[in-house]
CSV table of C-alpha atoms in Angstrom, one decimal:
chain,number,residue,atom,x,y,z
A,124,MET,CA,9.1,16.9,-6.1
A,125,ILE,CA,7.3,13.8,-4.6
A,126,ARG,CA,6.1,14.7,-0.8
A,127,ARG,CA,8.3,12.8,2.1
A,128,VAL,CA,6.0,11.4,4.4
A,129,GLY,CA,7.1,9.9,7.8
A,130,PRO,CA,10.7,10.3,9.3
A,131,PRO,CA,13.3,11.9,7.6
A,132,PRO,CA,16.5,9.9,6.1
A,133,ILE,CA,19.0,9.2,8.8
A,134,LYS,CA,22.1,10.9,7.8
A,135,GLY,CA,25.1,8.8,6.4
A,136,GLN,CA,22.3,6.0,5.7
A,137,LYS,CA,22.5,4.8,2.0
A,138,TYR,CA,19.0,3.8,0.3
A,139,THR,CA,18.0,2.0,-2.3
A,140,GLN,CA,15.1,3.5,-4.3
A,141,ARG,CA,12.0,1.3,-4.5
A,142,SER,CA,8.8,2.0,-6.3
A,143,GLY,CA,6.0,0.4,-5.6
A,144,ALA,CA,1.9,0.5,-6.5
A,145,TYR,CA,-0.8,0.8,-3.7
A,146,ALA,CA,-4.6,0.7,-4.4
A,147,ILE,CA,-7.9,2.2,-1.8
A,148,LEU,CA,-10.2,-0.4,-2.8
A,149,PRO,CA,-14.0,1.2,-1.4
A,150,VAL,CA,-16.4,-1.8,-0.9
A,151,PRO,CA,-19.8,-1.6,0.5
A,152,GLY,CA,-19.1,-0.9,4.1
A,153,GLY,CA,-16.0,0.4,4.0
A,154,VAL,CA,-12.5,-0.3,2.5
A,155,LEU,CA,-10.6,-3.5,1.4
A,156,LEU,CA,-7.3,-3.6,2.9
A,157,THR,CA,-4.4,-6.2,3.8
A,158,GLY,CA,-3.0,-7.0,7.3
A,159,GLN,CA,0.4,-8.4,7.2
A,160,GLN,CA,0.7,-10.8,10.4
A,161,GLY,CA,3.9,-10.8,12.3
A,162,ASP,CA,4.8,-9.9,15.9
A,163,TRP,CA,1.6,-7.2,15.5
A,164,LEU,CA,-0.8,-6.9,12.5
A,165,ASP,CA,0.1,-4.2,10.0
A,166,ILE,CA,-2.6,-3.2,8.0
A,167,GLN,CA,-1.9,-1.5,4.7
A,168,LEU,CA,-3.0,-0.6,1.5
A,169,PRO,CA,-2.8,-3.6,-0.7
A,170,GLY,CA,0.2,-3.5,-3.0
A,171,GLY,CA,4.3,-3.5,-3.2
A,172,GLY,CA,7.3,-3.5,-5.2
A,173,ILE,CA,7.2,-2.9,-9.1
A,174,ASP,CA,9.0,-5.8,-10.6
A,175,PRO,CA,11.4,-5.1,-13.6
A,176,GLY,CA,9.6,-5.0,-16.7
A,177,GLU,CA,6.0,-4.5,-15.0
A,178,SER,CA,4.2,-0.8,-15.0
A,179,PRO,CA,2.7,0.3,-12.0
A,180,VAL,CA,-0.6,-0.8,-13.3
A,181,GLN,CA,0.6,-4.4,-13.7
A,182,THR,CA,2.1,-4.4,-10.3
A,183,LEU,CA,-1.3,-3.2,-8.9
A,184,HIS,CA,-3.0,-6.2,-10.3
A,185,ARG,CA,-1.0,-8.5,-9.1
A,186,GLU,CA,-0.3,-7.4,-5.7
A,187,VAL,CA,-4.0,-6.9,-4.8
A,188,LEU,CA,-4.5,-10.5,-5.9
A,189,GLU,CA,-1.5,-12.0,-4.1
A,190,GLU,CA,-2.7,-9.9,-0.8
A,191,THR,CA,-6.1,-10.1,-0.7
A,192,GLY,CA,-7.3,-12.5,-3.1
A,193,TRP,CA,-9.7,-9.8,-5.3
A,194,ALA,CA,-9.4,-8.9,-8.7
A,195,ILE,CA,-9.8,-5.2,-9.5
A,196,ALA,CA,-10.9,-2.8,-12.4
A,197,GLN,CA,-10.7,0.7,-13.3
A,198,PRO,CA,-7.3,2.0,-11.8
A,199,LEU,CA,-7.2,5.6,-11.6
A,200,ARG,CA,-3.8,7.4,-10.1
A,201,LEU,CA,-4.3,9.6,-7.2
A,202,GLY,CA,-0.8,10.8,-6.7
A,203,ALA,CA,2.5,9.9,-4.8
A,204,PHE,CA,4.5,10.0,-1.7
A,205,ARG,CA,8.2,8.6,-1.0
A,206,ARG,CA,8.9,7.2,2.6
A,207,PHE,CA,12.6,6.5,4.1
A,208,VAL,CA,12.0,3.0,6.0
A,209,TYR,CA,13.9,-0.1,6.8
A,210,MET,CA,12.7,-3.6,5.2
A,211,PRO,CA,13.7,-6.5,7.4
A,212,GLU,CA,12.1,-8.4,5.2
A,213,TYR,CA,14.7,-7.6,2.1
A,214,ASP,CA,17.3,-6.6,5.1
A,215,LEU,CA,17.4,-3.1,3.1
A,216,TRP,CA,16.8,0.4,3.7
A,217,ALA,CA,14.6,1.7,1.2
A,218,GLU,CA,13.7,4.9,-0.4
A,219,LYS,CA,9.9,3.8,-1.3
A,220,LEU,CA,8.3,5.8,-4.0
A,221,CYS,CA,4.9,5.1,-3.6
A,222,THR,CA,2.0,5.4,-6.3
A,223,VAL,CA,-1.3,5.0,-4.8
A,224,PHE,CA,-4.2,4.5,-7.1
A,225,VAL,CA,-8.3,3.9,-6.4
A,226,ALA,CA,-9.6,0.7,-8.2
A,227,ARG,CA,-12.8,-1.2,-8.1
A,228,PRO,CA,-12.8,-4.5,-6.7
A,229,THR,CA,-14.4,-6.9,-9.0
A,230,ARG,CA,-14.6,-10.4,-7.3
A,231,ARG,CA,-12.8,-12.5,-4.8
A,232,ILE,CA,-10.7,-15.1,-6.8
A,233,CYS,CA,-8.8,-17.3,-4.0
A,234,ASP,CA,-7.5,-16.5,-0.3
A,235,PRO,CA,-4.6,-14.4,-0.2
A,236,VAL,CA,-1.4,-16.1,-1.4
A,237,GLU,CA,0.8,-13.7,0.1
A,238,PRO,CA,2.5,-15.1,3.5
A,239,ASP,CA,1.2,-13.7,6.6
A,240,HIS,CA,-1.5,-11.7,4.6
A,241,VAL,CA,-5.0,-11.6,5.7
A,242,THR,CA,-7.9,-9.8,3.9
A,243,LEU,CA,-9.8,-7.2,5.9
A,244,VAL,CA,-12.9,-5.0,5.3
A,245,LEU,CA,-12.9,-1.8,7.8
A,246,PRO,CA,-15.5,1.0,8.0
A,247,TRP,CA,-13.5,4.2,6.7
A,248,ASN,CA,-13.1,6.1,9.9
A,249,VAL,CA,-11.6,2.7,11.5
A,250,ALA,CA,-9.3,1.9,8.6
A,251,ILE,CA,-8.0,5.5,8.4
A,252,ASP,CA,-6.8,5.2,12.3
A,253,SER,CA,-5.7,1.7,11.9
A,254,LEU,CA,-2.9,2.0,8.9
A,255,GLY,CA,0.5,1.4,9.8
A,256,ASN,CA,1.8,4.3,7.7
A,257,ASP,CA,1.2,7.9,7.6
A,258,GLY,CA,1.7,8.1,3.7
A,259,ASP,CA,-1.2,5.2,3.4
A,260,ARG,CA,-3.2,7.2,5.9
A,261,MET,CA,-2.8,10.4,4.4
A,262,PHE,CA,-4.2,9.2,1.1
A,263,LEU,CA,-7.2,7.4,2.3
A,264,GLN,CA,-8.3,10.4,4.7
A,265,ARG,CA,-7.9,12.2,1.2
A,266,TYR,CA,-9.9,9.8,-0.5
A,267,ALA,CA,-12.7,9.5,2.0
A,268,SER,CA,-13.1,12.9,2.8
A,269,GLY,CA,-14.1,13.7,-0.9
A,270,ARG,CA,-16.7,10.8,-1.4
A,271,THR,CA,-19.3,12.6,1.3
């Protein structure tokens, strides 16, 4: 059973399952994150939905590059969580199945190509407090506590 994080599903609401891969990216001085600009800056672990025919690791490489402009190496799966959310950019109620990895950023290739995304490097404690969803926060906090 994959742990649910965040609010429970709304009774009677139909959800589409959406699998995704997300990365914790340690760098000197903290962790590399992405911020999605809208009405507010939503700070997230870089990552996103797995496209048809794509593996979670392929998704991770593609999404990290799109959202941060960085290439990565040595992804290691840490675990998974699920959450029930409305995704306004897709007009979709989704059960998101989020697989979280840790990976090593190797080099910055370009600016983020994903619209409205910015690359951020935040100290660990600031990053944990700033993440926009409980699942990302849970995994980052677990990972950070094991680093000491």
